[in-house]
PDB file of C-alpha atoms in Angstrom:
ATOM      1  CA  MET A   1       0.009  -0.004  -0.005  1.00  0.00           C
ATOM      2  CA  GLU A   2       1.446   3.354  -1.052  1.00  0.00           C
ATOM      3  CA  PRO A   3       2.033   6.032   1.595  1.00  0.00           C
ATOM      4  CA  THR A   4      -0.692   8.306   0.222  1.00  0.00           C
ATOM      5  CA  GLU A   5      -3.154   5.447   0.446  1.00  0.00           C
ATOM      6  CA  GLN A   6      -2.121   4.762   4.033  1.00  0.00           C
ATOM      7  CA  LEU A   7      -2.798   8.352   5.018  1.00  0.00           C
ATOM      8  CA  GLU A   8      -6.116   8.340   3.116  1.00  0.00           C
ATOM      9  CA  VAL A   9      -7.150   5.445   5.377  1.00  0.00           C
ATOM     10  CA  ILE A  10      -5.698   6.600   8.672  1.00  0.00           C
ATOM     11  CA  LEU A  11      -6.290  10.352   8.880  1.00  0.00           C
ATOM     12  CA  PRO A  12     -10.097  10.359   8.331  1.00  0.00           C
ATOM     13  CA  ILE A  13     -10.494   7.673  11.017  1.00  0.00           C
ATOM     14  CA  VAL A  14      -8.441   9.688  13.481  1.00  0.00           C
ATOM     15  CA  CYS A  15     -10.514  12.813  12.687  1.00  0.00           C
ATOM     16  CA  ASN A  16     -13.694  10.832  13.430  1.00  0.00           C
ATOM     17  CA  LEU A  17     -12.176   9.784  16.766  1.00  0.00           C
ATOM     18  CA  VAL A  18     -11.417  13.379  17.654  1.00  0.00           C
ATOM     19  CA  ASP A  19     -15.004  14.391  16.826  1.00  0.00           C
ATOM     20  CA  ARG A  20     -16.145  12.094  19.616  1.00  0.00           C
ATOM     21  CA  ILE A  21     -13.737  13.213  22.342  1.00  0.00           C
ATOM     22  CA  THR A  22     -15.406  15.112  25.153  1.00  0.00           C
ATOM     23  CA  PRO A  23     -13.893  18.114  27.001  1.00  0.00           C
ATOM     24  CA  ALA A  24     -13.713  16.074  30.195  1.00  0.00           C
ATOM     25  CA  GLN A  25     -11.375  13.600  28.407  1.00  0.00           C
ATOM     26  CA  LEU A  26      -8.749  16.206  27.400  1.00  0.00           C
ATOM     27  CA  THR A  27      -6.714  15.721  30.561  1.00  0.00           C
ATOM     28  CA  GLU A  28      -6.773  11.886  30.396  1.00  0.00           C
ATOM     29  CA  PRO A  29      -3.359  10.177  30.109  1.00  0.00           C
ATOM     30  CA  THR A  30      -2.480   8.257  26.935  1.00  0.00           C
ATOM     31  CA  PRO A  31      -0.074   5.362  26.180  1.00  0.00           C
ATOM     32  CA  CYS A  32       2.332   8.012  24.834  1.00  0.00           C
ATOM     33  CA  ASP A  33       3.853   8.882  28.214  1.00  0.00           C
ATOM     34  CA  GLN A  34       4.708  12.470  27.367  1.00  0.00           C
ATOM     35  CA  PHE A  35       1.191  13.439  26.202  1.00  0.00           C
ATOM     36  CA  SER A  36      -2.320  13.717  27.614  1.00  0.00           C
ATOM     37  CA  VAL A  37      -5.208  13.558  25.159  1.00  0.00           C
ATOM     38  CA  HIS A  38      -4.927  17.355  24.854  1.00  0.00           C
ATOM     39  CA  GLY A  39      -1.201  16.988  24.247  1.00  0.00           C
ATOM     40  CA  VAL A  40      -1.652  14.494  21.420  1.00  0.00           C
ATOM     41  CA  LEU A  41      -4.132  16.800  19.689  1.00  0.00           C
ATOM     42  CA  ASP A  42      -1.789  19.778  19.991  1.00  0.00           C
ATOM     43  CA  HIS A  43       1.158  17.711  18.804  1.00  0.00           C
ATOM     44  CA  MET A  44      -0.669  16.452  15.724  1.00  0.00           C
ATOM     45  CA  ILE A  45      -2.075  19.892  14.799  1.00  0.00           C
ATOM     46  CA  VAL A  46       1.293  21.607  15.088  1.00  0.00           C
ATOM     47  CA  LEU A  47       3.274  18.924  13.268  1.00  0.00           C
ATOM     48  CA  GLY A  48       0.551  18.415  10.652  1.00  0.00           C
ATOM     49  CA  THR A  49       0.619  22.120   9.799  1.00  0.00           C
ATOM     50  CA  SER A  50       4.395  22.124   9.623  1.00  0.00           C
ATOM     51  CA  PHE A  51       4.584  18.948   7.530  1.00  0.00           C
ATOM     52  CA  SER A  52       2.066  20.346   5.017  1.00  0.00           C
ATOM     53  CA  SER A  53       4.533  23.132   4.168  1.00  0.00           C
ATOM     54  CA  LEU A  54       7.383  20.612   3.855  1.00  0.00           C
ATOM     55  CA  PHE A  55       5.493  18.508   1.360  1.00  0.00           C
ATOM     56  CA  ARG A  56       4.676  21.575  -0.705  1.00  0.00           C
ATOM     57  CA  GLY A  57       8.284  22.700  -0.742  1.00  0.00           C
ATOM     58  CA  GLU A  58       7.454  25.827   1.254  1.00  0.00           C
ATOM     59  CA  GLU A  59       9.070  27.317   4.317  1.00  0.00           C
ATOM     60  CA  ALA A  60       7.249  25.994   7.360  1.00  0.00           C
ATOM     61  CA  PRO A  61       5.385  28.772   9.220  1.00  0.00           C
ATOM     62  CA  GLN A  62       5.452  29.068  12.993  1.00  0.00           C
ATOM     63  CA  ALA A  63       2.618  26.721  13.993  1.00  0.00           C
ATOM     64  CA  ASP A  64       0.932  27.093  17.339  1.00  0.00           C
ATOM     65  CA  ALA A  65      -1.675  24.855  18.878  1.00  0.00           C
ATOM     66  CA  PRO A  66      -5.106  26.424  19.317  1.00  0.00           C
ATOM     67  CA  VAL A  67      -5.856  27.781  22.766  1.00  0.00           C
ATOM     68  CA  VAL A  68      -8.236  25.304  24.369  1.00  0.00           C
ATOM     69  CA  TYR A  69     -10.330  26.090  27.446  1.00  0.00           C
ATOM     70  CA  GLY A  70     -12.928  23.429  27.978  1.00  0.00           C
ATOM     71  CA  TRP A  71     -13.548  22.549  24.357  1.00  0.00           C
ATOM     72  CA  VAL A  72     -12.110  20.016  21.930  1.00  0.00           C
ATOM     73  CA  PRO A  73     -10.374  21.569  18.847  1.00  0.00           C
ATOM     74  CA  ALA A  74     -12.011  19.087  16.491  1.00  0.00           C
ATOM     75  CA  LYS A  75     -12.448  21.579  13.635  1.00  0.00           C
ATOM     76  CA  ASP A  76      -8.835  22.780  13.913  1.00  0.00           C
ATOM     77  CA  PHE A  77      -7.668  19.175  13.989  1.00  0.00           C
ATOM     78  CA  ARG A  78      -9.668  18.131  10.929  1.00  0.00           C
ATOM     79  CA  SER A  79      -8.579  21.218   9.039  1.00  0.00           C
ATOM     80  CA  ALA A  80      -4.901  20.453   9.759  1.00  0.00           C
ATOM     81  CA  MET A  81      -5.257  16.797   8.737  1.00  0.00           C
ATOM     82  CA  ASP A  82      -7.224  17.614   5.560  1.00  0.00           C
ATOM     83  CA  ASP A  83      -4.525  20.101   4.553  1.00  0.00           C
ATOM     84  CA  LEU A  84      -1.773  17.597   5.331  1.00  0.00           C
ATOM     85  CA  LEU A  85      -3.414  14.992   3.103  1.00  0.00           C
ATOM     86  CA  ALA A  86      -3.866  17.561   0.301  1.00  0.00           C
ATOM     87  CA  ALA A  87      -0.159  18.496   0.625  1.00  0.00           C
ATOM     88  CA  VAL A  88       0.952  14.848   0.328  1.00  0.00           C
ATOM     89  CA  ARG A  89      -1.210  14.534  -2.788  1.00  0.00           C
ATOM     90  CA  SER A  90       0.223  17.721  -4.308  1.00  0.00           C
ATOM     91  CA  GLU A  91       2.382  17.542  -7.440  1.00  0.00           C
ATOM     92  CA  GLY A  92       5.985  16.516  -6.711  1.00  0.00           C
ATOM     93  CA  ALA A  93       5.402  16.058  -2.976  1.00  0.00           C
ATOM     94  CA  LEU A  94       6.590  12.432  -2.869  1.00  0.00           C
ATOM     95  CA  ASP A  95       9.586  13.016  -5.112  1.00  0.00           C
ATOM     96  CA  ARG A  96      11.255  16.090  -3.656  1.00  0.00           C
ATOM     97  CA  MET A  97      13.921  15.825  -0.976  1.00  0.00           C
ATOM     98  CA  LEU A  98      12.826  17.132   2.395  1.00  0.00           C
ATOM     99  CA  ASP A  99      14.724  18.320   5.480  1.00  0.00           C
ATOM    100  CA  THR A 100      12.609  16.638   8.132  1.00  0.00           C
ATOM    101  CA  PRO A 101      12.931  16.607  11.929  1.00  0.00           C
ATOM    102  CA  ILE A 102      14.536  13.153  11.654  1.00  0.00           C
ATOM    103  CA  GLY A 103      16.850  13.877   8.734  1.00  0.00           C
ATOM    104  CA  ARG A 104      16.893  14.448   5.010  1.00  0.00           C
ATOM    105  CA  MET A 105      14.775  12.048   2.931  1.00  0.00           C
ATOM    106  CA  ASP A 106      12.459  11.902  -0.042  1.00  0.00           C
ATOM    107  CA  GLY A 107       8.804  12.809   0.336  1.00  0.00           C
ATOM    108  CA  ALA A 108       7.537   9.251  -0.127  1.00  0.00           C
ATOM    109  CA  THR A 109       9.638   7.977   2.772  1.00  0.00           C
ATOM    110  CA  PHE A 110       8.609  10.852   4.983  1.00  0.00           C
ATOM    111  CA  ALA A 111       4.935  10.225   4.102  1.00  0.00           C
ATOM    112  CA  ARG A 112       5.393   6.714   5.487  1.00  0.00           C
ATOM    113  CA  VAL A 113       6.877   8.213   8.654  1.00  0.00           C
ATOM    114  CA  VAL A 114       3.842  10.491   8.981  1.00  0.00           C
ATOM    115  CA  ALA A 115       1.497   7.512   8.453  1.00  0.00           C
ATOM    116  CA  PHE A 116       3.341   5.642  11.234  1.00  0.00           C
ATOM    117  CA  ASP A 117       3.078   8.587  13.587  1.00  0.00           C
ATOM    118  CA  GLY A 118      -0.548   9.230  12.728  1.00  0.00           C
ATOM    119  CA  LEU A 119      -1.551   5.565  13.159  1.00  0.00           C
ATOM    120  CA  LEU A 120       0.018   5.317  16.593  1.00  0.00           C
ATOM    121  CA  HIS A 121      -1.257   8.636  17.868  1.00  0.00           C
ATOM    122  CA  GLY A 122      -4.703   7.658  16.644  1.00  0.00           C
ATOM    123  CA  TRP A 123      -4.381   4.501  18.765  1.00  0.00           C
ATOM    124  CA  ASP A 124      -3.248   6.667  21.703  1.00  0.00           C
ATOM    125  CA  LEU A 125      -6.424   8.763  21.410  1.00  0.00           C
ATOM    126  CA  ALA A 126      -8.750   5.793  20.863  1.00  0.00           C
ATOM    127  CA  VAL A 127      -7.673   3.734  23.890  1.00  0.00           C
ATOM    128  CA  ALA A 128      -7.415   6.817  26.143  1.00  0.00           C
ATOM    129  CA  THR A 129     -11.011   7.830  25.358  1.00  0.00           C
ATOM    130  CA  GLY A 130     -12.549   4.347  25.199  1.00  0.00           C
ATOM    131  CA  GLN A 131     -13.143   4.221  21.447  1.00  0.00           C
ATOM    132  CA  VAL A 132     -12.691   1.338  19.026  1.00  0.00           C
ATOM    133  CA  TYR A 133      -9.991   2.028  16.436  1.00  0.00           C
ATOM    134  CA  ALA A 134     -11.057   0.153  13.306  1.00  0.00           C
ATOM    135  CA  VAL A 135      -8.208   0.585  10.771  1.00  0.00           C
ATOM    136  CA  ASP A 136      -7.936  -1.454   7.595  1.00  0.00           C
ATOM    137  CA  PRO A 137      -5.584  -4.373   8.403  1.00  0.00           C
ATOM    138  CA  ASP A 138      -3.764  -3.815   5.106  1.00  0.00           C
ATOM    139  CA  ALA A 139      -2.882  -0.247   6.195  1.00  0.00           C
ATOM    140  CA  VAL A 140      -1.686  -1.468   9.597  1.00  0.00           C
ATOM    141  CA  ALA A 141       0.471  -4.145   7.918  1.00  0.00           C
ATOM    142  CA  ALA A 142       1.976  -1.642   5.518  1.00  0.00           C
ATOM    143  CA  VAL A 143       2.877   0.760   8.329  1.00  0.00           C
ATOM    144  CA  ASP A 144       4.267  -2.099  10.448  1.00  0.00           C
ATOM    145  CA  ALA A 145       6.494  -3.347   7.623  1.00  0.00           C
ATOM    146  CA  PHE A 146       8.001   0.114   7.182  1.00  0.00           C
ATOM    147  CA  ALA A 147       8.396   0.776  10.932  1.00  0.00           C
ATOM    148  CA  ARG A 148      10.305  -2.464  11.517  1.00  0.00           C
ATOM    149  CA  VAL A 149      13.026  -1.219   9.174  1.00  0.00           C
ATOM    150  CA  ALA A 150      12.860   2.569   9.741  1.00  0.00           C
ATOM    151  CA  LEU A 151      12.726   2.630  13.549  1.00  0.00           C
ATOM    152  CA  THR A 152      16.422   2.185  14.194  1.00  0.00           C
ATOM    153  CA  ASP A 153      18.472   2.030  17.395  1.00  0.00           C
ATOM    154  CA  GLU A 154      19.840   5.472  16.494  1.00  0.00           C
ATOM    155  CA  LEU A 155      16.356   6.994  16.622  1.00  0.00           C
ATOM    156  CA  ARG A 156      15.706   5.306  19.993  1.00  0.00           C
ATOM    157  CA  GLN A 157      19.057   6.466  21.370  1.00  0.00           C
ATOM    158  CA  ALA A 158      18.275  10.004  20.220  1.00  0.00           C
ATOM    159  CA  GLY A 159      15.213   9.955  22.484  1.00  0.00           C
ATOM    160  CA  LEU A 160      12.657   9.988  19.677  1.00  0.00           C
ATOM    161  CA  PHE A 161      11.366   6.523  20.632  1.00  0.00           C
ATOM    162  CA  SER A 162      11.654   4.347  23.737  1.00  0.00           C
ATOM    163  CA  ALA A 163      13.014   0.837  23.777  1.00  0.00           C
ATOM    164  CA  PRO A 164      10.570  -1.860  22.562  1.00  0.00           C
ATOM    165  CA  ALA A 165       8.071  -2.929  25.193  1.00  0.00           C
ATOM    166  CA  PRO A 166       6.799  -6.473  25.603  1.00  0.00           C
ATOM    167  CA  ALA A 167       3.564  -7.285  23.792  1.00  0.00           C
ATOM    168  CA  PRO A 168       0.916  -9.622  25.235  1.00  0.00           C
ATOM    169  CA  GLU A 169       0.655 -13.027  23.596  1.00  0.00           C
ATOM    170  CA  ASP A 170      -2.809 -12.153  22.306  1.00  0.00           C
ATOM    171  CA  ALA A 171      -1.812  -8.659  21.121  1.00  0.00           C
ATOM    172  CA  SER A 172      -3.473  -7.353  18.001  1.00  0.00           C
ATOM    173  CA  ALA A 173      -1.288  -6.271  15.091  1.00  0.00           C
ATOM    174  CA  LEU A 174      -1.751  -2.647  16.168  1.00  0.00           C
ATOM    175  CA  GLU A 175      -0.896  -3.390  19.797  1.00  0.00           C
ATOM    176  CA  ALA A 176       2.240  -5.252  18.693  1.00  0.00           C
ATOM    177  CA  LEU A 177       3.290  -2.245  16.630  1.00  0.00           C
ATOM    178  CA  ALA A 178       2.597   0.132  19.559  1.00  0.00           C
ATOM    179  CA  ALA A 179       4.764  -2.074  21.806  1.00  0.00           C
ATOM    180  CA  PHE A 180       7.551  -2.069  19.187  1.00  0.00           C
ATOM    181  CA  SER A 181       7.396   1.737  19.207  1.00  0.00           C
ATOM    182  CA  GLY A 182       8.062   1.733  22.987  1.00  0.00           C
ATOM    183  CA  ARG A 183       4.517   2.068  24.334  1.00  0.00           C
ATOM    184  CA  SER A 184       3.567  -0.010  27.355  1.00  0.00           C
ATOM    185  CA  ILE A 185       0.547  -2.200  26.547  1.00  0.00           C
ATOM    186  CA  GLU A 186      -1.113  -1.999  29.972  1.00  0.00           C
ATOM    187  CA  GLU A 187      -4.498  -3.648  30.566  1.00  0.00           C
ATOM    188  CA  ARG A 188      -6.211  -0.220  30.552  1.00  0.00           C
ATOM    189  CA  TRP A 189      -4.888   0.364  27.029  1.00  0.00           C
ATOM    190  CA  ARG A 190      -5.972  -3.025  25.625  1.00  0.00           C
ATOM    191  CA  THR A 191      -8.011  -2.848  22.443  1.00  0.00           C
ATOM    192  CA  PRO A 192     -11.358  -4.719  22.809  1.00  0.00           C
ATOM    193  CA  SER A 193     -11.008  -8.147  21.200  1.00  0.00           C
ATOM    194  CA  THR A 194     -14.366  -7.537  19.488  1.00  0.00           C
ATOM    195  CA  PRO A 195     -15.285  -4.068  18.209  1.00  0.00           C
ATOM    196  CA  ILE A 196     -17.920  -2.455  20.385  1.00  0.00           C
ATOM    197  CA  ARG A 197     -18.617   0.785  18.509  1.00  0.00           C
ATOM    198  CA  VAL A 198     -17.810   1.667  14.933  1.00  0.00           C
ATOM    199  CA  ASP A 199     -18.839   4.800  13.024  1.00  0.00           C
ATOM    200  CA  LYS A 200     -20.444   3.767   9.763  1.00  0.00           C
ATOM    201  CA  ASN A 201     -17.785   5.671   7.823  1.00  0.00           C
ATOM    202  CA  ASP A 202     -15.054   3.650   9.597  1.00  0.00           C
ATOM    203  CA  VAL A 203     -16.484   0.264   8.537  1.00  0.00           C
ATOM    204  CA  PRO A 204     -13.987  -1.068   5.943  1.00  0.00           C
ATOM    205  CA  THR A 205     -15.221  -0.886   2.340  1.00  0.00           C
ATOM    206  CA  LYS A 206     -15.661  -4.351   0.898  1.00  0.00           C
ATOM    207  CA  MET A 207     -17.092  -3.364  -2.508  1.00  0.00           C
ATOM    208  CA  ASP A 208     -17.318  -0.042  -4.257  1.00  0.00           C
ATOM    209  CA  VAL A 209     -18.842  -0.009  -7.733  1.00  0.00           C
ATOM    210  CA  PRO A 210     -21.065   2.470  -9.585  1.00  0.00           C
ATOM    211  CA  GLY A 211     -24.378   2.551  -7.800  1.00  0.00           C
ATOM    212  CA  ALA A 212     -23.371   0.408  -4.849  1.00  0.00           C
ATOM    213  CA  LYS A 213     -20.994   0.592  -1.914  1.00  0.00           C
ATOM    214  CA  ALA A 214     -20.786  -2.203   0.630  1.00  0.00           C
ATOM    215  CA  ARG A 215     -18.993  -1.964   4.002  1.00  0.00           C
ATOM    216  CA  GLN A 216     -18.259  -4.927   6.221  1.00  0.00           C
ATOM    217  CA  MET A 217     -16.892  -5.182   9.751  1.00  0.00           C
ATOM    218  CA  PRO A 218     -15.551  -8.754  10.137  1.00  0.00           C
ATOM    219  CA  ASP A 219     -15.675 -10.608  13.495  1.00  0.00           C
ATOM    220  CA  PHE A 220     -18.316  -8.261  14.860  1.00  0.00           C
ATOM    221  CA  GLY A 221     -19.286 -10.509  17.750  1.00  0.00           C
ATOM    222  CA  ASP A 222     -20.321 -14.173  17.705  1.00  0.00           C
ATOM    223  CA  ALA A 223     -24.012 -15.162  17.800  1.00  0.00           C
ATOM    224  CA  THR A 224     -23.336 -18.927  17.809  1.00  0.00           C
ATOM    225  CA  GLY A 225     -25.765 -20.856  20.012  1.00  0.00           C
ATOM    226  CA  LEU A 226     -27.904 -17.853  20.912  1.00  0.00           C
ATOM    227  CA  GLY A 227     -31.080 -19.195  19.310  1.00  0.00           C
ATOM    228  CA  LYS A 228     -33.785 -16.985  17.821  1.00  0.00           C
ATOM    229  CA  MET A 229     -33.052 -13.273  17.527  1.00  0.00           C
ATOM    230  CA  ALA A 230     -35.475 -10.432  18.218  1.00  0.00           C
ATOM    231  CA  GLY A 231     -35.453  -7.162  16.270  1.00  0.00           C
ATOM    232  CA  GLU A 232     -36.096  -4.240  18.631  1.00  0.00           C
ATOM    233  CA  TYR A 233     -36.684  -0.511  18.251  1.00  0.00           C
ATOM    234  CA  PHE A 234     -36.194   1.685  21.309  1.00  0.00           C
ATOM    235  CA  SER A 235     -37.109   5.353  21.862  1.00  0.00           C
ATOM    236  CA  LEU A 236     -35.281   6.627  24.957  1.00  0.00           C
ATOM    237  CA  ALA A 237     -35.659  10.024  26.582  1.00  0.00           C
ATOM    238  CA  ALA A 238     -32.673  12.062  27.811  1.00  0.00           C
ATOM    239  CA  GLY A 239     -31.950  11.396  31.437  1.00  0.00           C
ATOM    240  CA  THR A 240     -33.100   7.752  31.392  1.00  0.00           C
ATOM    241  CA  ASP A 241     -30.794   5.474  33.359  1.00  0.00           C
ATOM    242  CA  ILE A 242     -31.720   1.761  33.412  1.00  0.00           C
ATOM    243  CA  ALA A 243     -29.163   0.812  36.098  1.00  0.00           C
ATOM    244  CA  PRO A 244     -31.700   0.777  38.976  1.00  0.00           C
ATOM    245  CA  LEU A 245     -33.936  -1.554  36.950  1.00  0.00           C
ATOM    246  CA  LEU A 246     -31.121  -4.029  36.407  1.00  0.00           C
ATOM    247  CA  GLN A 247     -30.336  -4.587  40.096  1.00  0.00           C
ATOM    248  CA  GLY A 248     -30.651  -8.211  40.963  1.00  0.00           C
ATOM    249  CA  LEU A 249     -29.335  -9.499  37.638  1.00  0.00           C
ATOM    250  CA  GLU A 250     -25.763 -10.848  37.335  1.00  0.00           C
ATOM    251  CA  HIS A 251     -23.371  -7.942  38.069  1.00  0.00           C
ATOM    252  CA  ASP A 252     -26.533  -5.776  38.287  1.00  0.00           C
ATOM    253  CA  MET A 253     -26.312  -5.439  34.513  1.00  0.00           C
ATOM    254  CA  CYS A 254     -28.066  -6.602  31.354  1.00  0.00           C
ATOM    255  CA  ASP A 255     -26.700 -10.057  30.596  1.00  0.00           C
ATOM    256  CA  ALA A 256     -27.935 -10.255  26.977  1.00  0.00           C
ATOM    257  CA  PRO A 257     -25.657  -9.290  24.070  1.00  0.00           C
ATOM    258  CA  HIS A 258     -26.960  -6.847  21.463  1.00  0.00           C
ATOM    259  CA  TRP A 259     -26.071  -5.756  17.981  1.00  0.00           C
ATOM    260  CA  GLY A 260     -27.565  -2.580  16.611  1.00  0.00           C
ATOM    261  CA  TYR A 261     -27.437   0.870  15.057  1.00  0.00           C
ATOM    262  CA  MET A 262     -27.893   4.316  16.616  1.00  0.00           C
ATOM    263  CA  LEU A 263     -30.282   6.289  14.439  1.00  0.00           C
ATOM    264  CA  GLU A 264     -29.983   9.437  16.507  1.00  0.00           C
ATOM    265  CA  GLY A 265     -29.186  10.680  19.993  1.00  0.00           C
ATOM    266  CA  GLU A 266     -26.421   9.775  22.468  1.00  0.00           C
ATOM    267  CA  VAL A 267     -26.053   7.174  25.213  1.00  0.00           C
ATOM    268  CA  VAL A 268     -23.273   6.111  27.556  1.00  0.00           C
ATOM    269  CA  VAL A 269     -22.912   2.362  28.095  1.00  0.00           C
ATOM    270  CA  THR A 270     -21.066   1.076  31.165  1.00  0.00           C
ATOM    271  CA  PHE A 271     -19.557  -2.399  31.016  1.00  0.00           C
ATOM    272  CA  VAL A 272     -18.479  -4.835  33.704  1.00  0.00           C
ATOM    273  CA  GLY A 273     -15.268  -3.427  35.190  1.00  0.00           C
ATOM    274  CA  GLY A 274     -16.446   0.180  34.914  1.00  0.00           C
ATOM    275  CA  ARG A 275     -15.277   1.007  31.400  1.00  0.00           C
ATOM    276  CA  GLU A 276     -17.615   3.369  29.541  1.00  0.00           C
ATOM    277  CA  PHE A 277     -18.246   3.994  25.844  1.00  0.00           C
ATOM    278  CA  THR A 278     -20.291   6.809  24.316  1.00  0.00           C
ATOM    279  CA  PHE A 279     -22.520   5.916  21.351  1.00  0.00           C
ATOM    280  CA  ALA A 280     -24.102   8.479  19.020  1.00  0.00           C
ATOM    281  CA  GLY A 281     -26.200   8.649  15.870  1.00  0.00           C
ATOM    282  CA  GLY A 282     -24.448   6.838  13.013  1.00  0.00           C
ATOM    283  CA  ASP A 283     -22.718   4.250  15.198  1.00  0.00           C
ATOM    284  CA  MET A 284     -22.967   0.554  14.514  1.00  0.00           C
ATOM    285  CA  PHE A 285     -22.366  -1.358  17.719  1.00  0.00           C
ATOM    286  CA  HIS A 286     -22.029  -4.658  19.563  1.00  0.00           C
ATOM    287  CA  TRP A 287     -22.716  -4.671  23.327  1.00  0.00           C
ATOM    288  CA  PRO A 288     -21.425  -7.848  24.971  1.00  0.00           C
ATOM    289  CA  PRO A 289     -23.250  -9.209  28.040  1.00  0.00           C
ATOM    290  CA  GLY A 290     -22.727  -7.185  31.201  1.00  0.00           C
ATOM    291  CA  HIS A 291     -23.719  -3.587  30.495  1.00  0.00           C
ATOM    292  CA  SER A 292     -25.998  -0.747  31.580  1.00  0.00           C
ATOM    293  CA  VAL A 293     -27.269   2.253  29.593  1.00  0.00           C
ATOM    294  CA  ARG A 294     -27.579   5.946  30.489  1.00  0.00           C
ATOM    295  CA  VAL A 295     -29.255   8.255  27.962  1.00  0.00           C
ATOM    296  CA  ILE A 296     -27.637  11.656  27.331  1.00  0.00           C
ATOM    297  CA  GLU A 297     -29.799  12.894  24.467  1.00  0.00           C
ATOM    298  CA  ASP A 298     -33.168  11.691  23.176  1.00  0.00           C
ATOM    299  CA  THR A 299     -32.317   8.480  21.351  1.00  0.00           C
ATOM    300  CA  GLU A 300     -33.728   6.248  18.634  1.00  0.00           C
ATOM    301  CA  VAL A 301     -31.927   2.897  18.386  1.00  0.00           C
ATOM    302  CA  VAL A 302     -32.392  -0.454  16.616  1.00  0.00           C
ATOM    303  CA  LEU A 303     -31.292  -3.592  18.473  1.00  0.00           C
ATOM    304  CA  PHE A 304     -30.968  -7.242  17.498  1.00  0.00           C
ATOM    305  CA  SER A 305     -30.843  -9.462  20.584  1.00  0.00           C
ATOM    306  CA  PRO A 306     -31.101 -13.156  21.545  1.00  0.00           C
ATOM    307  CA  GLN A 307     -34.837 -13.371  22.180  1.00  0.00           C
ATOM    308  CA  HIS A 308     -34.898 -15.675  25.182  1.00  0.00           C
ATOM    309  CA  GLN A 309     -32.163 -13.787  27.032  1.00  0.00           C
ATOM    310  CA  HIS A 310     -33.424 -10.256  26.476  1.00  0.00           C
ATOM    311  CA  VAL A 311     -37.047 -11.169  27.229  1.00  0.00           C
ATOM    312  CA  LYS A 312     -35.904 -12.279  30.709  1.00  0.00           C
ATOM    313  CA  VAL A 313     -34.038  -9.011  31.220  1.00  0.00           C
ATOM    314  CA  MET A 314     -36.980  -6.895  30.112  1.00  0.00           C
ATOM    315  CA  ASP A 315     -39.382  -8.917  32.308  1.00  0.00           C
ATOM    316  CA  HIS A 316     -37.068  -8.265  35.243  1.00  0.00           C
ATOM    317  CA  MET A 317     -37.095  -4.499  34.483  1.00  0.00           C
ATOM    318  CA  LEU A 318     -40.894  -4.467  34.181  1.00  0.00           C
ATOM    319  CA  ALA A 319     -41.179  -6.178  37.544  1.00  0.00           C
ATOM    320  CA  LYS A 320     -38.991  -3.500  39.059  1.00  0.00           C
ATOM    321  CA  LEU A 321     -41.154  -0.758  37.521  1.00  0.00           C
ATOM    322  CA  THR A 322     -44.370  -2.296  38.887  1.00  0.00           C
ATOM    323  CA  GLY A 323     -42.826  -2.631  42.378  1.00  0.00           C
TER     324      GLY A 323
END
């Protein structure tokens, strides 16, 4: 996969991640030890702006991060990433020699460096804010192949990267790459083994022909042995919290898995262990057993659930409501 193609895959996904970060998450730590979530955003905006000038053969302007007080600079971030991608696509960008922060190299090689940096910082943001990072495996493989050669001992000794960290035996390809870059793969940073929430635009394209575009998320949960499925449509008002109605069930949570699509609104789902994910209109999702739902904005949602399991949960909730 060519470097421009890698960036065309990675940068839009990272922009979608940033759109979903909340102001309260800006101070959260990330796997990149030197940066909080806010720090990663600033870092990518500043470097993205500077790198755009490099690829165009222009003198890099003084780039400053936007002043942020209680809001997420999502528009500034997307603008910087869109301009960076346009610069990489510009005529002669991949052929000209560039004086980069890590040495002189041709534009194509530096574009691969930028893809590597963008992929990992996207992972930093995703795991720090509880989001699924669904990147095309071919793009991850292409970045990994380059990184294994380009990330030399000299770059580590210069302080640009830490020594490789151990990767868990069941590490995903992206986690293994993060560990190779020097990031510690702690349990709190583990990527869910099964995607939980995916924006429809992040679902990998399987087929794209005139008049038809098909997207497919493989391994999106396993319904083996669950029996008949029920199709469900829920309208939920802002402020609704089903946690009190689930008390008495295992873990005091819904023990039925669900697959579905958020038509509109916003909910926060808490899973066993306390980890929370925010779901909004346009999200396709899988909720494993052991969860509770809190509604932030009026919501319309379609669910597909194992009929016998979810009926028991709903009967339990109805019994709670009727006292």
